[in-house]
Short mmCIF file of C-alpha atoms in Angstrom, two decimals:
data_model
loop_
_atom_site.label_atom_id
_atom_site.label_comp_id
_atom_site.label_asym_id
_atom_site.label_seq_id
_atom_site.Cartn_x
_atom_site.Cartn_y
_atom_site.Cartn_z
CA MET A 3 -0.35 11.60 -17.70
CA ARG A 4 -0.09 14.57 -15.34
CA THR A 5 2.35 14.35 -12.46
CA THR A 6 2.18 15.55 -8.89
CA GLY A 7 4.60 15.61 -5.98
CA PRO A 8 3.86 13.66 -2.79
CA GLY A 9 4.75 16.61 -0.54
CA ALA A 10 8.07 18.01 0.58
CA GLY A 11 10.15 15.12 -0.71
CA GLU A 12 12.15 14.93 -3.91
CA VAL A 13 9.75 12.60 -5.73
CA ALA A 14 7.26 13.47 -8.45
CA ALA A 15 4.79 10.82 -9.52
CA PRO A 16 1.95 10.41 -12.02
CA GLU A 17 -1.51 10.98 -10.62
CA LEU A 18 -2.40 7.31 -11.09
CA ALA A 19 -0.41 4.43 -9.60
CA LEU A 20 -0.60 0.65 -9.57
CA GLY A 21 -1.05 -0.92 -6.16
CA CYS A 22 0.59 -4.34 -6.28
CA ALA A 23 -1.04 -6.37 -3.50
CA ALA A 24 -2.71 -8.54 -6.13
CA LEU A 25 0.71 -9.49 -7.50
CA GLY A 26 1.22 -11.23 -4.16
CA ASN A 27 -1.79 -13.52 -4.73
CA LEU A 28 -4.28 -11.48 -2.72
CA TYR A 29 -7.27 -13.79 -2.04
CA ARG A 30 -6.40 -16.19 -4.89
CA PRO A 31 -3.44 -17.44 -6.93
CA VAL A 32 -2.20 -15.39 -9.88
CA CYS A 33 0.30 -16.95 -12.25
CA ASP A 34 3.61 -15.31 -13.04
CA ALA A 35 2.54 -14.55 -16.61
CA ASP A 36 -0.63 -12.74 -15.52
CA ALA A 37 1.29 -10.78 -12.89
CA ARG A 38 3.80 -9.66 -15.52
CA ALA A 39 1.00 -8.83 -17.96
CA THR A 40 -0.64 -6.64 -15.31
CA VAL A 41 2.49 -4.54 -14.86
CA ASP A 42 3.03 -4.38 -18.63
CA ALA A 43 -0.56 -3.22 -19.20
CA ALA A 44 -0.18 -0.54 -16.53
CA TRP A 45 3.05 0.64 -18.14
CA ASP A 46 1.45 0.75 -21.60
CA ALA A 47 -1.39 2.83 -20.12
CA GLY A 48 1.13 5.41 -18.92
CA ILE A 49 1.39 4.42 -15.26
CA ARG A 50 4.86 5.02 -13.85
CA THR A 51 4.28 4.67 -10.09
CA PHE A 52 4.19 1.26 -8.42
CA ASP A 53 3.50 0.52 -4.76
CA THR A 54 4.29 -2.77 -3.04
CA ALA A 55 5.19 -4.16 0.40
CA PRO A 56 6.85 -7.18 2.01
CA HIS A 57 3.44 -8.05 3.51
CA TYR A 58 1.95 -8.69 0.06
CA GLY A 59 2.31 -12.42 -0.44
CA LEU A 60 5.28 -12.77 1.90
CA GLY A 61 7.53 -10.93 -0.55
CA LEU A 62 6.02 -12.37 -3.73
CA SER A 63 4.65 -9.01 -4.86
CA GLU A 64 8.06 -7.36 -4.53
CA ARG A 65 9.79 -10.17 -6.43
CA ARG A 66 7.25 -10.14 -9.26
CA LEU A 67 7.20 -6.36 -9.53
CA GLY A 68 10.98 -6.20 -9.58
CA ALA A 69 11.11 -8.83 -12.33
CA ALA A 70 8.52 -6.98 -14.42
CA LEU A 71 10.39 -3.68 -14.11
CA ARG A 72 13.89 -5.08 -14.51
CA ASP A 73 14.31 -4.05 -18.14
CA ARG A 74 12.74 -0.60 -17.65
CA PRO A 75 15.02 2.43 -17.13
CA ARG A 76 15.21 2.93 -13.35
CA ASP A 77 14.79 6.69 -13.65
CA ALA A 78 11.59 6.24 -15.68
CA TYR A 79 9.39 5.09 -12.79
CA THR A 80 8.67 5.73 -9.11
CA LEU A 81 8.80 2.80 -6.72
CA SER A 82 7.43 2.68 -3.19
CA THR A 83 7.50 -0.07 -0.59
CA LYS A 84 6.85 -0.33 3.12
CA VAL A 85 8.50 -1.10 6.44
CA GLY A 86 7.23 -2.47 9.74
CA ARG A 87 6.88 -6.19 9.05
CA LEU A 88 10.01 -8.32 8.81
CA LEU A 89 9.74 -11.66 7.01
CA VAL A 90 11.30 -14.45 9.06
CA PRO A 91 11.62 -18.04 7.76
CA HIS A 92 8.90 -20.20 9.25
CA PRO A 93 10.36 -22.57 11.84
CA GLN A 94 8.29 -25.48 10.53
CA GLY A 95 9.35 -25.03 6.94
CA GLY A 96 6.20 -23.40 5.62
CA ALA A 97 3.53 -26.02 6.11
CA GLY A 98 0.12 -24.69 5.10
CA ASP A 99 -0.75 -21.42 3.40
CA ASP A 100 -0.99 -17.73 4.20
CA LEU A 101 -4.72 -17.31 3.53
CA ALA A 102 -5.30 -16.29 7.15
CA HIS A 103 -3.51 -13.08 6.15
CA GLY A 104 -5.33 -12.91 2.82
CA PHE A 105 -2.66 -14.27 0.47
CA ALA A 106 -2.77 -17.54 -1.46
CA VAL A 107 0.91 -18.41 -1.02
CA PRO A 108 2.77 -21.08 0.95
CA ALA A 109 3.48 -19.98 4.52
CA THR A 110 7.25 -20.14 4.07
CA HIS A 111 7.77 -17.11 6.32
CA ARG A 112 6.07 -15.42 9.21
CA ARG A 113 5.64 -11.68 9.71
CA VAL A 114 7.29 -10.06 12.72
CA TRP A 115 6.26 -6.52 13.61
CA ASP A 116 9.33 -4.31 13.99
CA PHE A 117 9.28 -0.52 13.96
CA SER A 118 12.74 -0.13 15.47
CA ALA A 119 15.42 1.80 13.60
CA ASP A 120 17.28 -1.45 12.96
CA GLY A 121 14.06 -3.07 11.76
CA VAL A 122 13.57 -0.28 9.22
CA LEU A 123 17.07 -0.78 7.80
CA ARG A 124 16.72 -4.56 7.68
CA SER A 125 13.32 -4.32 6.03
CA LEU A 126 14.53 -1.95 3.32
CA GLU A 127 17.63 -4.04 2.65
CA ALA A 128 15.50 -7.16 2.18
CA SER A 129 13.04 -5.28 -0.05
CA LEU A 130 15.84 -4.01 -2.28
CA GLU A 131 17.07 -7.57 -2.71
CA ARG A 132 13.63 -8.89 -3.60
CA LEU A 133 12.95 -6.00 -5.97
CA GLY A 134 16.39 -6.24 -7.56
CA VAL A 135 17.01 -2.48 -7.40
CA ASP A 136 19.50 -0.26 -5.61
CA ARG A 137 16.95 2.20 -4.23
CA VAL A 138 13.27 2.86 -3.60
CA ASP A 139 11.80 6.32 -4.07
CA VAL A 140 9.26 6.24 -1.26
CA ALA A 141 9.29 4.29 2.03
CA LEU A 142 6.09 4.05 4.05
CA LEU A 143 5.47 2.93 7.63
CA HIS A 144 2.99 0.09 7.09
CA ASP A 145 0.00 -0.21 9.44
CA PRO A 146 1.72 0.91 12.67
CA ASP A 147 -1.69 1.13 14.38
CA ALA A 148 -0.74 -1.00 17.40
CA HIS A 149 2.87 0.25 17.37
CA ALA A 150 2.33 3.98 17.05
CA GLU A 151 4.75 5.10 19.75
CA GLN A 152 7.64 2.97 18.51
CA ALA A 153 6.95 4.06 14.95
CA LEU A 154 7.08 7.71 16.01
CA ARG A 155 10.13 7.41 18.27
CA GLU A 156 12.26 4.93 16.32
CA ALA A 157 11.09 4.08 12.80
CA TYR A 158 10.22 7.60 11.70
CA PRO A 159 13.57 9.14 12.74
CA ALA A 160 15.37 6.34 10.89
CA LEU A 161 13.44 7.12 7.71
CA GLU A 162 14.06 10.83 8.22
CA ARG A 163 17.82 10.20 8.35
CA LEU A 164 17.68 8.09 5.19
CA ARG A 165 15.81 10.88 3.42
CA ALA A 166 18.33 13.48 4.60
CA GLU A 167 21.17 11.28 3.28
CA GLY A 168 19.44 11.02 -0.09
CA VAL A 169 18.93 7.26 0.21
CA ILE A 170 15.14 7.72 -0.06
CA GLY A 171 13.35 10.51 -1.86
CA ALA A 172 10.22 10.66 0.30
CA ILE A 173 8.82 9.03 3.44
CA GLY A 174 5.38 8.52 4.88
CA ILE A 175 2.81 6.24 6.42
CA GLY A 176 0.31 3.82 4.88
CA THR A 177 -2.77 2.72 6.83
CA ASN A 178 -6.41 1.68 6.61
CA GLN A 179 -7.43 4.36 9.12
CA SER A 180 -7.19 8.15 9.17
CA ALA A 181 -6.59 9.14 12.81
CA LEU A 182 -3.00 7.94 13.13
CA PRO A 183 -1.76 9.40 9.84
CA ALA A 184 -3.36 12.71 10.84
CA ARG A 185 -1.20 12.58 13.98
CA PHE A 186 1.91 11.90 11.88
CA VAL A 187 1.04 14.85 9.65
CA ARG A 188 0.83 17.10 12.71
CA GLU A 189 3.84 15.78 14.64
CA THR A 190 6.39 14.81 11.97
CA ASP A 191 7.79 15.95 8.67
CA ILE A 192 6.50 13.07 6.53
CA ASP A 193 5.95 13.77 2.86
CA VAL A 194 3.01 11.57 2.06
CA VAL A 195 0.16 9.49 3.47
CA LEU A 196 -1.17 6.39 1.73
CA LEU A 197 -4.78 6.29 2.91
CA ALA A 198 -6.43 2.97 2.06
CA GLY A 199 -10.19 2.51 2.06
CA ARG A 200 -11.07 5.68 3.93
CA TYR A 201 -11.87 7.95 0.98
CA THR A 202 -14.18 5.99 -1.28
CA LEU A 203 -17.78 6.00 -2.43
CA LEU A 204 -18.64 4.07 0.75
CA ASP A 205 -16.38 5.71 3.33
CA GLN A 206 -15.23 9.33 3.51
CA ASP A 207 -13.70 9.15 7.00
CA GLY A 208 -10.51 10.76 5.68
CA LEU A 209 -12.35 14.02 5.04
CA ALA A 210 -13.00 14.67 8.72
CA GLU A 211 -9.43 15.35 9.81
CA LEU A 212 -6.64 13.88 7.71
CA LEU A 213 -7.26 15.51 4.34
CA PRO A 214 -7.69 19.03 5.78
CA GLU A 215 -4.55 18.60 7.91
CA ALA A 216 -2.54 17.39 4.92
CA ALA A 217 -3.81 20.20 2.70
CA ALA A 218 -2.99 22.83 5.32
CA ARG A 219 0.58 21.55 5.63
CA GLY A 220 1.25 20.77 1.98
CA ARG A 221 1.59 17.01 2.51
CA GLY A 222 0.77 14.55 -0.24
CA VAL A 223 -2.03 12.01 0.04
CA VAL A 224 -2.30 8.87 -2.05
CA ILE A 225 -5.80 7.44 -2.07
CA GLY A 226 -5.54 3.64 -2.00
CA GLY A 227 -8.08 0.89 -1.66
CA VAL A 228 -10.59 2.91 -3.68
CA PHE A 229 -12.73 -0.19 -4.21
CA ASN A 230 -12.73 -1.01 -0.47
CA SER A 231 -10.77 -4.21 -1.18
CA GLY A 232 -13.18 -5.44 -3.81
CA LEU A 233 -16.80 -4.62 -3.01
CA LEU A 234 -16.97 -1.57 -5.28
CA THR A 235 -15.74 -3.47 -8.33
CA ALA A 236 -18.78 -5.78 -8.41
CA PRO A 237 -21.16 -5.74 -5.42
CA ARG A 238 -22.44 -9.26 -4.77
CA HIS A 239 -22.76 -11.78 -1.97
CA GLY A 240 -19.29 -12.78 -0.79
CA ALA A 241 -17.58 -9.65 -2.09
CA THR A 242 -14.93 -8.30 0.27
CA TYR A 243 -15.01 -5.05 2.21
CA ASP A 244 -11.97 -4.16 4.31
CA TYR A 245 -10.55 -7.59 3.44
CA VAL A 246 -13.45 -9.63 4.88
CA PRO A 247 -16.87 -10.57 3.44
CA ALA A 248 -18.98 -7.43 3.24
CA PRO A 249 -21.68 -7.08 5.92
CA ARG A 250 -25.19 -7.05 4.47
CA PRO A 251 -25.88 -3.33 5.19
CA VAL A 252 -22.65 -2.33 3.44
CA LEU A 253 -23.40 -4.62 0.49
CA ASP A 254 -26.88 -3.07 0.19
CA ARG A 255 -25.35 0.43 0.11
CA ALA A 256 -22.96 -0.64 -2.64
CA LEU A 257 -25.84 -2.10 -4.67
CA ARG A 258 -27.77 1.17 -4.33
CA LEU A 259 -24.70 3.08 -5.52
CA GLN A 260 -24.41 0.75 -8.48
CA ALA A 261 -28.05 1.32 -9.41
CA VAL A 262 -27.44 5.09 -9.46
CA THR A 263 -24.30 4.93 -11.59
CA GLU A 264 -25.85 2.50 -14.06
CA ARG A 265 -28.83 4.83 -14.56
CA HIS A 266 -26.28 7.32 -15.84
CA GLY A 267 -24.47 4.78 -17.99
CA VAL A 268 -21.37 4.72 -15.75
CA PRO A 269 -19.96 1.46 -14.35
CA LEU A 270 -19.66 1.59 -10.55
CA ARG A 271 -15.94 0.92 -10.63
#
């Protein structure tokens, strides 16, 4: 598999990566065996880049990914995780589930937004423990949409220092929108943007500003959420788009796209 660098950082990664939100029981439960088999199948297919986050299943994705990679040579793969949400034990002991946030796991913890420098360090330390590794290759600011100023003033400089010290190979931002990462590309020295859901068959919002800005400055872009959180895998009533049931006009567009691809003998996905 060909490799590409994410930007100015010291990390090179294959052109295809495995996003690991599903390992955290996104939408529905996944057993440990199936989660492990998913990572094993990706590895056997040549994938060597894995992206996770504390948000995914309240740490479950990180724990499962770390367990699946534990016997692999650490220098053989690229690992990215995210900062911005701290996991704090739930004061009521985890009654109920986390489906309000999209994950079929017990609500043992609650998420606390924190884009302070201290929050970045605490988040990474906890992620390393869950993953069972001594380093991550890429650290991404996760969905700082409502916390942009703190992320720029406090979280980003903390990541920049960690990169300068060699603790992290590359830093960036991961969002479901394109305007804020375009600002980070212009105003900071991030290496990479993880753009989820905004460069797909249904939505090319990233083309308007972000992708040209990144190309002009030599910054890497990882295209995530290419199926718009599910709709483009199998358009049908109840399929998800941007993590909620797809509105009828969007579903109709996806069905028209599917009709076109099938006429050419190509599955929509």
